Tab-separated table of C-alpha atoms and ligand atoms in Angstrom:
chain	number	residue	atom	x	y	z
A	19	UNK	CA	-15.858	-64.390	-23.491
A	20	UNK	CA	-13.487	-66.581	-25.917
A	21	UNK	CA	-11.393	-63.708	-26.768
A	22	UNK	CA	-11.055	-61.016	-23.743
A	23	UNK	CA	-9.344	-57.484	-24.047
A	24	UNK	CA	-6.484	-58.728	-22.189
A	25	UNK	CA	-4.726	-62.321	-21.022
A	26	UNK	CA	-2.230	-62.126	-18.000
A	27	UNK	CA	1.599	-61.974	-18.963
A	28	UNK	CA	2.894	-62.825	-15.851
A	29	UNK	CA	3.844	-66.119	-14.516
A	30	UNK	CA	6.658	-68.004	-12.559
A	31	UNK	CA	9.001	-65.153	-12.400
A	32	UNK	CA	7.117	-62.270	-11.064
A	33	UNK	CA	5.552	-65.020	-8.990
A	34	UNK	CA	8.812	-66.608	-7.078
A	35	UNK	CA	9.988	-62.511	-7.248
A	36	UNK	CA	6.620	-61.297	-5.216
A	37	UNK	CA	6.927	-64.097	-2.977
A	38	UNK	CA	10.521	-63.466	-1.965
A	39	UNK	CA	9.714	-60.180	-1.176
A	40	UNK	CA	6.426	-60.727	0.961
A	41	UNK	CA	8.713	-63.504	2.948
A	42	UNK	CA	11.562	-61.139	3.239
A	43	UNK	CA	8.965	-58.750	4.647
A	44	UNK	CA	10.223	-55.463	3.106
A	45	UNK	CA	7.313	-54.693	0.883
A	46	UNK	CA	6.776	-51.125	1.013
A	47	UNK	CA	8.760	-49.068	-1.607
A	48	UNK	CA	12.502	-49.834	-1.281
A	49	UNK	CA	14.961	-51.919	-3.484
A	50	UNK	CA	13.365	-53.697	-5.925
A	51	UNK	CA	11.098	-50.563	-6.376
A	52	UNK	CA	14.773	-48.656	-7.295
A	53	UNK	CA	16.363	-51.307	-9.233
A	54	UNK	CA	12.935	-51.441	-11.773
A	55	UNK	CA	13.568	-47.456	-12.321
A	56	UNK	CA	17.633	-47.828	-12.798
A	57	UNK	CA	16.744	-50.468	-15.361
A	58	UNK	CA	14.200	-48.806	-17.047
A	59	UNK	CA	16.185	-45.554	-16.628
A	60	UNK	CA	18.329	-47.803	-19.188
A	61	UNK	CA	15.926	-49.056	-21.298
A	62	UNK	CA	14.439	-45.509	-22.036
A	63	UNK	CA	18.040	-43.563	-22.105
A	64	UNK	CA	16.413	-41.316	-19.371
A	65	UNK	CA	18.880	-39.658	-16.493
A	66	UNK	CA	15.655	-40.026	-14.044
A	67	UNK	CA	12.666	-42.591	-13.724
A	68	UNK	CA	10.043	-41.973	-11.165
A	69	UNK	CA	8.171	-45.356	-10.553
A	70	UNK	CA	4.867	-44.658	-9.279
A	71	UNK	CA	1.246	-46.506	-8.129
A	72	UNK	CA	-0.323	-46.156	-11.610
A	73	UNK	CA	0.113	-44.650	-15.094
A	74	UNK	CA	-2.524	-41.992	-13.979
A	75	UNK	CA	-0.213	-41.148	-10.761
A	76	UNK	CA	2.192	-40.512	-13.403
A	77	UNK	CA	0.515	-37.904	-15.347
A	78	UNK	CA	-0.040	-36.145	-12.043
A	79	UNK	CA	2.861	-36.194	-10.475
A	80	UNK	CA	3.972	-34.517	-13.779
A	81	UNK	CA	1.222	-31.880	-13.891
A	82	UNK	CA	1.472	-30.907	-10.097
A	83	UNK	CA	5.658	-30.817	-10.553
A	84	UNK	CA	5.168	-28.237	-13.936
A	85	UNK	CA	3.136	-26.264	-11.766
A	86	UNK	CA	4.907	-26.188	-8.209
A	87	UNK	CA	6.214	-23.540	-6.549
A	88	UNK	CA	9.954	-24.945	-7.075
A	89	UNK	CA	9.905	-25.549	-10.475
A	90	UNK	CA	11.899	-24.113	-12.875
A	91	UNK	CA	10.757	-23.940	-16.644
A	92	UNK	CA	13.581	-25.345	-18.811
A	93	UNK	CA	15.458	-21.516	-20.698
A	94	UNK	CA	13.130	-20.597	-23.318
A	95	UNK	CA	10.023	-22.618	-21.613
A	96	UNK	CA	6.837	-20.664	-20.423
A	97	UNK	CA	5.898	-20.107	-17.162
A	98	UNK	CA	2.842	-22.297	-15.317
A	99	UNK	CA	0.519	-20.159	-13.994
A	100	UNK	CA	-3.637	-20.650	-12.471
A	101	UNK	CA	-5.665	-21.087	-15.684
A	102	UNK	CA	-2.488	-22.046	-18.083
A	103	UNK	CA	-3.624	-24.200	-20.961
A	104	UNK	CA	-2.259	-27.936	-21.983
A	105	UNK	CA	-3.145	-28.895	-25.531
A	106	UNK	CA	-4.383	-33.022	-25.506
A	107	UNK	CA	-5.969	-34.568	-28.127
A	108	UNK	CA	-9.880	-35.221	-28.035
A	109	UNK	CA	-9.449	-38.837	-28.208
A	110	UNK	CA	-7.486	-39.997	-25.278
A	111	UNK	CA	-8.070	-41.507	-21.361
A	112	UNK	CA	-10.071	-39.297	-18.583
A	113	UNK	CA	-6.352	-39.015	-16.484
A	114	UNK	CA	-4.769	-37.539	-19.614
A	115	UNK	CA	-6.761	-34.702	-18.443
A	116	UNK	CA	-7.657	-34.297	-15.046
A	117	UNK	CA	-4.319	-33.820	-13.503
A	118	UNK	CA	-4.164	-31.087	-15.606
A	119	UNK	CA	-7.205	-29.831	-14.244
A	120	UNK	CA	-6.412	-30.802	-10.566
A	121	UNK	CA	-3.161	-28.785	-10.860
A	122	UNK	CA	-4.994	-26.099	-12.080
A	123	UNK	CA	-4.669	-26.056	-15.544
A	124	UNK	CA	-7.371	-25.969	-18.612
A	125	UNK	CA	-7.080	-28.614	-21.143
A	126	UNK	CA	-7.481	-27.092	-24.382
A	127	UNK	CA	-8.784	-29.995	-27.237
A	128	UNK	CA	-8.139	-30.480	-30.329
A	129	UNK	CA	-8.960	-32.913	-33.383
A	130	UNK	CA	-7.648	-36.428	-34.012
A	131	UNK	CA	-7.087	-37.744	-36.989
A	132	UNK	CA	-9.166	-41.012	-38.163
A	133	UNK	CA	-6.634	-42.725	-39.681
A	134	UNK	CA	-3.446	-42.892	-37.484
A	135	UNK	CA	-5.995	-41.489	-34.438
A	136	UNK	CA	-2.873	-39.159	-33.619
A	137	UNK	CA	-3.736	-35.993	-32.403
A	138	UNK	CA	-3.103	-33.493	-35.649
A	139	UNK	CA	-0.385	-31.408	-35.902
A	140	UNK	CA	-2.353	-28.561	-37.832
A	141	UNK	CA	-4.813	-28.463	-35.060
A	142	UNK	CA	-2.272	-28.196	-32.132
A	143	UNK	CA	-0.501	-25.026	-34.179
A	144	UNK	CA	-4.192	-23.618	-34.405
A	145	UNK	CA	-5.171	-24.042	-30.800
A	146	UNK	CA	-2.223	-22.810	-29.659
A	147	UNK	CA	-2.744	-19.138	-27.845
A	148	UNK	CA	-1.413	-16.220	-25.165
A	149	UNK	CA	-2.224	-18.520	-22.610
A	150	UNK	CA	-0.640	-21.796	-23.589
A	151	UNK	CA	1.999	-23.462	-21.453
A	152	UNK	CA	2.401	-26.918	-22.569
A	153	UNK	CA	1.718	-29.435	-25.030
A	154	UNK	CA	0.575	-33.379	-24.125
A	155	UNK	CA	0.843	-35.416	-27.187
A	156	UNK	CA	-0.671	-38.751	-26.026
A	157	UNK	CA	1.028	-41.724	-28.562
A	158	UNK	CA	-2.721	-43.609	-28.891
A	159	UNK	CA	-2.862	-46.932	-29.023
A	160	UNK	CA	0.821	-47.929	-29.512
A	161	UNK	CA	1.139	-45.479	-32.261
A	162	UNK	CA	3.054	-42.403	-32.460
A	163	UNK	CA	1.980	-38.447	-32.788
A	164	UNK	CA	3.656	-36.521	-35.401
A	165	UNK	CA	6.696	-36.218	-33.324
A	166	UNK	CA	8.836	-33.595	-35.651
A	167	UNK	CA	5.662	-31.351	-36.390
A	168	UNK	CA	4.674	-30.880	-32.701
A	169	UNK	CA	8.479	-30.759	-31.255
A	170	UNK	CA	9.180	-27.837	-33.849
A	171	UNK	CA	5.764	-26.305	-32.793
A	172	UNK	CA	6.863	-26.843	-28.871
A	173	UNK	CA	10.493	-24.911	-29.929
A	174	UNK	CA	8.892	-22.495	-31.711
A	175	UNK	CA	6.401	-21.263	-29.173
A	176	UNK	CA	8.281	-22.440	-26.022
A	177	UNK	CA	5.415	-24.563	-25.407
A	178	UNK	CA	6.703	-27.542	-22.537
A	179	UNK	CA	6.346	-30.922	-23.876
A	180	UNK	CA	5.047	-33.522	-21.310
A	181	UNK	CA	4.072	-36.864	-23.508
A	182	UNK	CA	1.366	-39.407	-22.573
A	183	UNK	CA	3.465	-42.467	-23.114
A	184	UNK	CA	0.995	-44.768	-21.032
A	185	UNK	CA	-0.656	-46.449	-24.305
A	186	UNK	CA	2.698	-47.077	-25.935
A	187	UNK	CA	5.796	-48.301	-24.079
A	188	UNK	CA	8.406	-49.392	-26.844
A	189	UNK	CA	6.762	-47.018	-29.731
A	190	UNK	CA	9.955	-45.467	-31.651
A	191	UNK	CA	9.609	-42.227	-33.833
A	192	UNK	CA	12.546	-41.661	-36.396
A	193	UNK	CA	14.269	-44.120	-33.855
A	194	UNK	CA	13.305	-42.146	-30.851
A	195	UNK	CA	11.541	-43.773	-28.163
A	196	UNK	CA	7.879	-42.436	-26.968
A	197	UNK	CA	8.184	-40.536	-24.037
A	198	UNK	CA	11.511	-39.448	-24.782
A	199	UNK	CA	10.939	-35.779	-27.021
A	200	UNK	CA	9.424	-33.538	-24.538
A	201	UNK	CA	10.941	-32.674	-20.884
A	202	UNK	CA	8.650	-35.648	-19.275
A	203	UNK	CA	7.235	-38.791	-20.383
A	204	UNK	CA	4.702	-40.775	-18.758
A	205	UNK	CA	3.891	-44.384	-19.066
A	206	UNK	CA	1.346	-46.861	-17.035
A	207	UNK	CA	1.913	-50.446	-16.322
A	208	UNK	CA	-1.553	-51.572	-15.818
A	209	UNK	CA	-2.740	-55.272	-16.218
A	210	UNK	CA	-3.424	-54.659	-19.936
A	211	UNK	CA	-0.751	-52.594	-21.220
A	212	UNK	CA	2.962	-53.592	-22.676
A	213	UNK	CA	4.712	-54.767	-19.549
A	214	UNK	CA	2.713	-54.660	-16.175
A	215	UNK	CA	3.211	-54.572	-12.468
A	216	UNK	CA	-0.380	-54.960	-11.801
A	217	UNK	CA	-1.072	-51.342	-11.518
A	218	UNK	CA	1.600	-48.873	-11.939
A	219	UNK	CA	3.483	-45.994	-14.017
A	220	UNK	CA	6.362	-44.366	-14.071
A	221	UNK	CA	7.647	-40.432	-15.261
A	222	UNK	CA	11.311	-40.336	-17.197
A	223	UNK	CA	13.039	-36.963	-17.290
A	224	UNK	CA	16.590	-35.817	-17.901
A	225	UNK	CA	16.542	-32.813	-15.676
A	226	UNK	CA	17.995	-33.611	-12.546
A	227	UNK	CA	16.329	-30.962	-10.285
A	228	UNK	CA	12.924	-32.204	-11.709
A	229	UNK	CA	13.895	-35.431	-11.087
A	230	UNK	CA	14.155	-34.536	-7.247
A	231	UNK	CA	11.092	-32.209	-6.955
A	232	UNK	CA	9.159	-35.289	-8.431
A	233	UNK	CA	10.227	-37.839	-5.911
A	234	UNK	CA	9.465	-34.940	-3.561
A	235	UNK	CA	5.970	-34.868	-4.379
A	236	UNK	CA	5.563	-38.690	-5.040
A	237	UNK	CA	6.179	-39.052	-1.155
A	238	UNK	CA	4.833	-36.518	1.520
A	239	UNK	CA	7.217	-33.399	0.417
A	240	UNK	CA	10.128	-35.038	2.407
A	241	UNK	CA	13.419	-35.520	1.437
A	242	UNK	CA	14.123	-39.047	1.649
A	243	UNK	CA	14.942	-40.687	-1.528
A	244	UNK	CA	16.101	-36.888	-2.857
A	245	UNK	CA	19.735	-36.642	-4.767
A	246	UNK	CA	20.411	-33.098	-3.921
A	247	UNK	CA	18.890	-32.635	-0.294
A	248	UNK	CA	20.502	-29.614	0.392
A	249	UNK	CA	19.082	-28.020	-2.660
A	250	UNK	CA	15.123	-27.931	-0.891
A	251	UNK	CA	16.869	-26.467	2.685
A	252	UNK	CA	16.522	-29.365	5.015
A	253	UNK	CA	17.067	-29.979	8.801
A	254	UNK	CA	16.558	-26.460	10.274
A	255	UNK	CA	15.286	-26.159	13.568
A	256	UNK	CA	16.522	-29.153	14.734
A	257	UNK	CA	14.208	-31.512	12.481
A	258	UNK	CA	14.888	-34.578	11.710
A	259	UNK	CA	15.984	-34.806	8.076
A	260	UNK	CA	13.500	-38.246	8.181
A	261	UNK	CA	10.621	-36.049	9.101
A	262	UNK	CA	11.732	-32.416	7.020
A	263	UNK	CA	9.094	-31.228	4.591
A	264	UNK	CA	9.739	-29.344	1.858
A	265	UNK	CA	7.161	-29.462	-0.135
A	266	UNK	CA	3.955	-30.202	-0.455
A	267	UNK	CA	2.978	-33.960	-1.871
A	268	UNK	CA	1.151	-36.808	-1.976
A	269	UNK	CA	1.439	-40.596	-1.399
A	270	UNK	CA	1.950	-41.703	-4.958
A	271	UNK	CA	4.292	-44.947	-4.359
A	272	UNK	CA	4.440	-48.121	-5.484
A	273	UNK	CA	5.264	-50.925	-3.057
A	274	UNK	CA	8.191	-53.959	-3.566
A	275	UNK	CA	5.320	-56.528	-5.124
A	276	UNK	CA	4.921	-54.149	-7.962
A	277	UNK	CA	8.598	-53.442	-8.143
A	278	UNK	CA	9.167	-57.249	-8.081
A	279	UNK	CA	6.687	-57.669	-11.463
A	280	UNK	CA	8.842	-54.706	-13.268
A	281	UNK	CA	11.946	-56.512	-12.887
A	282	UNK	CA	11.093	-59.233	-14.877
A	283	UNK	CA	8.139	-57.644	-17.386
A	284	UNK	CA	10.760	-55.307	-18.335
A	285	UNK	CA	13.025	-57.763	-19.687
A	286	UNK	CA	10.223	-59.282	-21.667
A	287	UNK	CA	9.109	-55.864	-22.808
A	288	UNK	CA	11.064	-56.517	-26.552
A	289	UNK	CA	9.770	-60.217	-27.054
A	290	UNK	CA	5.660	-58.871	-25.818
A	291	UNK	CA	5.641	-56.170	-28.434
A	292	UNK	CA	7.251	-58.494	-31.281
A	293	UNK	CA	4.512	-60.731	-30.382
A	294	UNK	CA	2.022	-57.952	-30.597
A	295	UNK	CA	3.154	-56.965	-33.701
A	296	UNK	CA	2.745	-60.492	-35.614
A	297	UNK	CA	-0.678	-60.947	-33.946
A	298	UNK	CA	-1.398	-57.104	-35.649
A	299	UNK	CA	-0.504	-57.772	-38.744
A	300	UNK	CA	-1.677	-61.066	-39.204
A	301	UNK	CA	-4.899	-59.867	-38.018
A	302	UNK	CA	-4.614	-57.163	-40.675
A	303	UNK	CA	-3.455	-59.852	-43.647
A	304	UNK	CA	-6.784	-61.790	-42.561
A	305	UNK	CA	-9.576	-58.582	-42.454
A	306	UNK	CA	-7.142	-57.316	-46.132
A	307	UNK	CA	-11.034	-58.247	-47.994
A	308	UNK	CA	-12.414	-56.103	-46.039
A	309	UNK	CA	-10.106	-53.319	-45.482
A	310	UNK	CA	-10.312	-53.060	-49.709
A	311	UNK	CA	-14.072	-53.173	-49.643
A	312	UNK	CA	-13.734	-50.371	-47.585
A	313	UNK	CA	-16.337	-52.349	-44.902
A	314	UNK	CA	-13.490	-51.747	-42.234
A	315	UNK	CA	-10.405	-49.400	-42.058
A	316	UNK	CA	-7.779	-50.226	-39.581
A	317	UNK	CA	-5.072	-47.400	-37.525
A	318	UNK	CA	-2.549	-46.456	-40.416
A	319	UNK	CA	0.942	-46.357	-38.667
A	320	UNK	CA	2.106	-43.033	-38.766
A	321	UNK	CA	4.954	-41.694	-41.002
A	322	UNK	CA	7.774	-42.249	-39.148
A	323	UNK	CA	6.920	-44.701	-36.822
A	324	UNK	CA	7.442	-47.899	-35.532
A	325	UNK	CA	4.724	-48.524	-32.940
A	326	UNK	CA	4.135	-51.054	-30.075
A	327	UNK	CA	0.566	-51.860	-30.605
A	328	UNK	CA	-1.841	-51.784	-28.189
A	329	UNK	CA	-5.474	-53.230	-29.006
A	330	UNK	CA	-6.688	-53.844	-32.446
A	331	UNK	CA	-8.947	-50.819	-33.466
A	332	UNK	CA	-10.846	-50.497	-36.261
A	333	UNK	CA	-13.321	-48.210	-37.784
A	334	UNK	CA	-16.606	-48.569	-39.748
A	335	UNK	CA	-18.273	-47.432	-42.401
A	336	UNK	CA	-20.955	-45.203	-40.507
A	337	UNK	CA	-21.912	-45.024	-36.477
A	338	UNK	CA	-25.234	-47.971	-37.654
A	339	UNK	CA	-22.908	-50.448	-38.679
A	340	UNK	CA	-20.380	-50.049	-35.496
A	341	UNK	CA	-23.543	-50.624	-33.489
A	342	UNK	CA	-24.451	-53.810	-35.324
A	343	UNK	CA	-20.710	-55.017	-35.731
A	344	UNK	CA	-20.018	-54.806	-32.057
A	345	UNK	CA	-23.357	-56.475	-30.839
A	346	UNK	CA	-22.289	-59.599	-33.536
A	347	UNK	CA	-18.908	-59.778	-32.413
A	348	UNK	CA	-20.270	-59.391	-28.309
A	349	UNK	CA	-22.391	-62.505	-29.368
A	350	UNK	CA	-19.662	-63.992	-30.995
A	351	UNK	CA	-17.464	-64.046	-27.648
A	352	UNK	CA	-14.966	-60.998	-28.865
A	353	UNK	CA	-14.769	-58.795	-25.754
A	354	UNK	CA	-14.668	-54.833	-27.335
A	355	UNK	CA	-14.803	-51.285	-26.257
A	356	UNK	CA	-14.625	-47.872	-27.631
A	357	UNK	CA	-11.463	-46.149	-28.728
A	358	UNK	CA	-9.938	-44.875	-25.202
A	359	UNK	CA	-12.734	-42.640	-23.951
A	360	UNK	CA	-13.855	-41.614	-27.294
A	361	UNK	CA	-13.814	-38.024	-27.483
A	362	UNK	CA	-13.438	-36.475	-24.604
A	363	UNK	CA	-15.346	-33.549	-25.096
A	364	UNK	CA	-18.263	-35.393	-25.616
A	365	UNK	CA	-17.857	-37.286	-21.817
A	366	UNK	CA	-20.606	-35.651	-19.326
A	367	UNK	CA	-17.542	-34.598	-16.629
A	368	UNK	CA	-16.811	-32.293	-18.987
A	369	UNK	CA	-20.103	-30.252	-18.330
A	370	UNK	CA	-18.189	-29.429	-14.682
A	371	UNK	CA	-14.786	-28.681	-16.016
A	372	UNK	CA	-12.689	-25.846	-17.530
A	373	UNK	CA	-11.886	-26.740	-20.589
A	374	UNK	CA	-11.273	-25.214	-24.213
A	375	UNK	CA	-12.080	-26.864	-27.922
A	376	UNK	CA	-9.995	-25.606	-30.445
A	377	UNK	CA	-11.162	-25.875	-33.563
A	378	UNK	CA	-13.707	-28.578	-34.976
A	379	UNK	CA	-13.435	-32.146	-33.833
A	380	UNK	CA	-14.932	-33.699	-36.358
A	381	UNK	CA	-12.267	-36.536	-36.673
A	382	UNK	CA	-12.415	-37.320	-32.705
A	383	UNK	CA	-16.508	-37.410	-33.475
A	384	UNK	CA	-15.874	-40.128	-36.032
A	385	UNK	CA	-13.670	-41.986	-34.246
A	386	UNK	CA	-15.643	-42.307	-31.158
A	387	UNK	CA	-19.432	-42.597	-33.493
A	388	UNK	CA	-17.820	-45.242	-36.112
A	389	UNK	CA	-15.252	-47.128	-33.809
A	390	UNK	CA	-14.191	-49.952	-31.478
A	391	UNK	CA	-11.111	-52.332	-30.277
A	392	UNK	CA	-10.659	-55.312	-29.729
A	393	UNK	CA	-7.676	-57.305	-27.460
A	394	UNK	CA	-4.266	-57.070	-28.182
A	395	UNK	CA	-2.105	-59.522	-26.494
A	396	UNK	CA	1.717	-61.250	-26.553
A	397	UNK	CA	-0.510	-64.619	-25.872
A	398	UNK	CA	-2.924	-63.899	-28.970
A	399	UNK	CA	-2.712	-67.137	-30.842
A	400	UNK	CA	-3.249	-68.856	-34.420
A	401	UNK	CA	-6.261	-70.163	-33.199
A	402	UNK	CA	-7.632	-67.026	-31.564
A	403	UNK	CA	-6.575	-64.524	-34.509
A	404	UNK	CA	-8.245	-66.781	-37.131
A	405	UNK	CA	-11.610	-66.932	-34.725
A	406	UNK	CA	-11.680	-63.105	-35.013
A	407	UNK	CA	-10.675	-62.847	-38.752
A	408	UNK	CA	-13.356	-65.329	-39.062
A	409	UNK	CA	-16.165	-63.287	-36.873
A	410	UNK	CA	-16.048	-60.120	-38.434
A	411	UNK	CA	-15.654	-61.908	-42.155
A	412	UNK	CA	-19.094	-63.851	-40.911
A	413	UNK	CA	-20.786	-60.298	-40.431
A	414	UNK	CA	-19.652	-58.379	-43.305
A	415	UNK	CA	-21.215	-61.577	-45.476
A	416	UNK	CA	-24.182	-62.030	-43.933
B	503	PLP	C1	-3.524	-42.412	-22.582
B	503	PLP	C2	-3.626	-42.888	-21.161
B	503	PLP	N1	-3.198	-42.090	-20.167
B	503	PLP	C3	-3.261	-42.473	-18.883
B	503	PLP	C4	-3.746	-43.703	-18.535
B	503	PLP	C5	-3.830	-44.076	-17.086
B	503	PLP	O1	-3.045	-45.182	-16.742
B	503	PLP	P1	-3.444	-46.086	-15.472
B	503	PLP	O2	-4.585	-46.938	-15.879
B	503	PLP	O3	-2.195	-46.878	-15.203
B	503	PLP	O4	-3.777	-45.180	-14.371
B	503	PLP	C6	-4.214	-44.572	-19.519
B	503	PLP	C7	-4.757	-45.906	-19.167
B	503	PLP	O5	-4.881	-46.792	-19.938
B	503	PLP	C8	-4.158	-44.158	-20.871
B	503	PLP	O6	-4.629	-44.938	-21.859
């Protein structure tokens, strides 16, 4: 493939940075791992940042700490209880969803619009029922959801916002960063996405006890690593506060090679999305022909935002010519894929899950019938966005 979904962004830094850390031979989770979540504690403005093994960790460590034992709703919140519904958009990644489901939830999906491919607003207010807890907006593809209409609809029903920040670290609404509205916000550091530390994620939240029940669960249901240990009841009957439990958990963490890669991506995080954004838009100046023919449309940025793109989606006319513009543009070299999963709904795990669709999903259809993306990439060059300006100008004249 001449043009592939994703180039690596790491080099010399993260390189010397791993290596310092396998010589040193403290590689499971320790400093590095804690100075990557006290910097991007500062980048995002959050109290708390969990770092964690992958973006899909992430999103459930978040479900699992919403519905633990221990946790306390934020005043005015609802309560998590078995068979509590999450609203998440159709169009969005499997692990959006089945954390919910593992912790016991029931996803409840609703429509997406086309054009910004944003879950819509109208939708979420008619899905929501007597049973909803929560609300996921997932920012897709480095733009944002309508951030006002779903945090007044979150107020107004004491729904708990937990965001789905993993397709769109650096994405601003009304200058607020993604991730940053609802009590949580995930993100994921995979190989392809803004900044990477070859897999990983990471949960922000302001709420201090949350903050500790979610390292809690990220490692065993121990202690270590809490702020407040006293808070969970530690060290009675003579245990070792090293070896206390007092929760339940999983094994969720990261180790010091990952750590080592967030130090540095982070600090590149500003100049990889400004280079994402002139590869965007000169990709959108070059398909402009096309775009007016109405041959292509391409994801309108939502009011409001100012998004870190991710991938370079586009939609066609009808589901016949997506079929024939991706085989051309395979041939051609240009690695593509659907939209995220497409709709979800439509995926055949669904057949074995507890789910709910609100409403009619017609938008999520035509996304997933009539689209596809291409790579997005800080390393996307002259060279490579004129070779895909010039592929898809080749089909739409022959
Ligand atoms: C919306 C969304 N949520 C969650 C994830 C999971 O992240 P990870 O691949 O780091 O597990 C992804 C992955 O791309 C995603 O797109």
């Amino acid at each position: 493939m001449r043009i592939k979904l994703s180039e690596p962004t790491y080099g010399e830094d993260e390189i010397a940075e791993v290596m310092e850390s396998l010589r040193s031979t403290r590689v499971t989770m320790g400093a590095k791992c804690l100075a990557f979540e006290q910097a991007f504690a500062a980048y995002s403005g959050a109290r708390h940042a969990i770092f964690v093994n992958s973006g899909s960790s992430a999103n459930l460590l978040a479900w699992f700490a919403i519905a633990n034992v221990l946790f306390q709703p934020p005043p005015g919140k609802r309560a998590w209880r078995p068979g509590a519904e999450v609203i998440v958009p159709a169009v969005t990644w499997s692990t959006t969803l089945w954390p919910i489901v593992q912790a016991g939830g029931v996803p409840v999906l609703v429509d997406c619009c086309p054009k910004t491919l944003q879950m819509r607003p109208e939708a979420v207010e008619a899905a929501i029922g007597p049973d909803t807890v929560a609300l996921c907006p997932v920012h897709a593809l480095g733009n944002a959801c309508y951030m006002p209409a779903l945090t007044e609809l979150c107020d107004r029903h004491g729904l708990i916002m937990m965001e789905d920040t993993c397709e769109a670290l650096g994405t601003r609404h009304g200058g607020t960063l993604a991730g940053r509205f609802g009590l949580m916000g995930t993100y994921s550091f995979f190989f392809s996405h803004h900044i990477t530390t070859i897999e990983g994620g990471m949960v922000v939240t302001d709420d201090d006890a949350l903050a500790d029940l979610l390292r809690c669960l990220r490692a065993h249901g121990w202690t270590r690593d809490l702020a407040d240990k006293a808070r969970w009841g530690t060290g009675s009957g003579g245990l070792a506060e090293r070896f206390t439990f007092v929760n339940t958990g999983f094994n969720l963490r990261p180790s010091e090679i990952n750590g080592a890669f967030g130090l540095h991506q982070l600090r590149k995080l500003e100049g990889f999305n400004a280079e994402r954004r002139r590869a965007t838009l000169a990709l959108i100046e070059g398909l402009a022909p096309l775009i007016a023919a109405g041959d292509i449309s391409v994801m309108e940025v939502t009011p409001g935002a100012d998004p870190a793109f991710f991938g370079f989606p586009l939609l066609c006319r009808d589901p016949a010519a997506r079929d024939a513009l991706a085989a051309h543009l395979d041939a051609a070299g240009i690695e593509i894929r659907p939209i995220i999963c497409g709709n979800m709904a439509r995926q055949p795990a669904m057949a074995h899950v507890r789910h709910r669709i609100a409403g009619s999903l017609d938008g999520a259809d035509r996304i997933m019938a009539c689209g596809l993306y291409f790579g997005m990439h800080p390393g996307y060059g002259e060279d490579d966005i004129a070779f895909v300006v010039d592929a898809v100008r080749r089909y739409f004249q022959s």
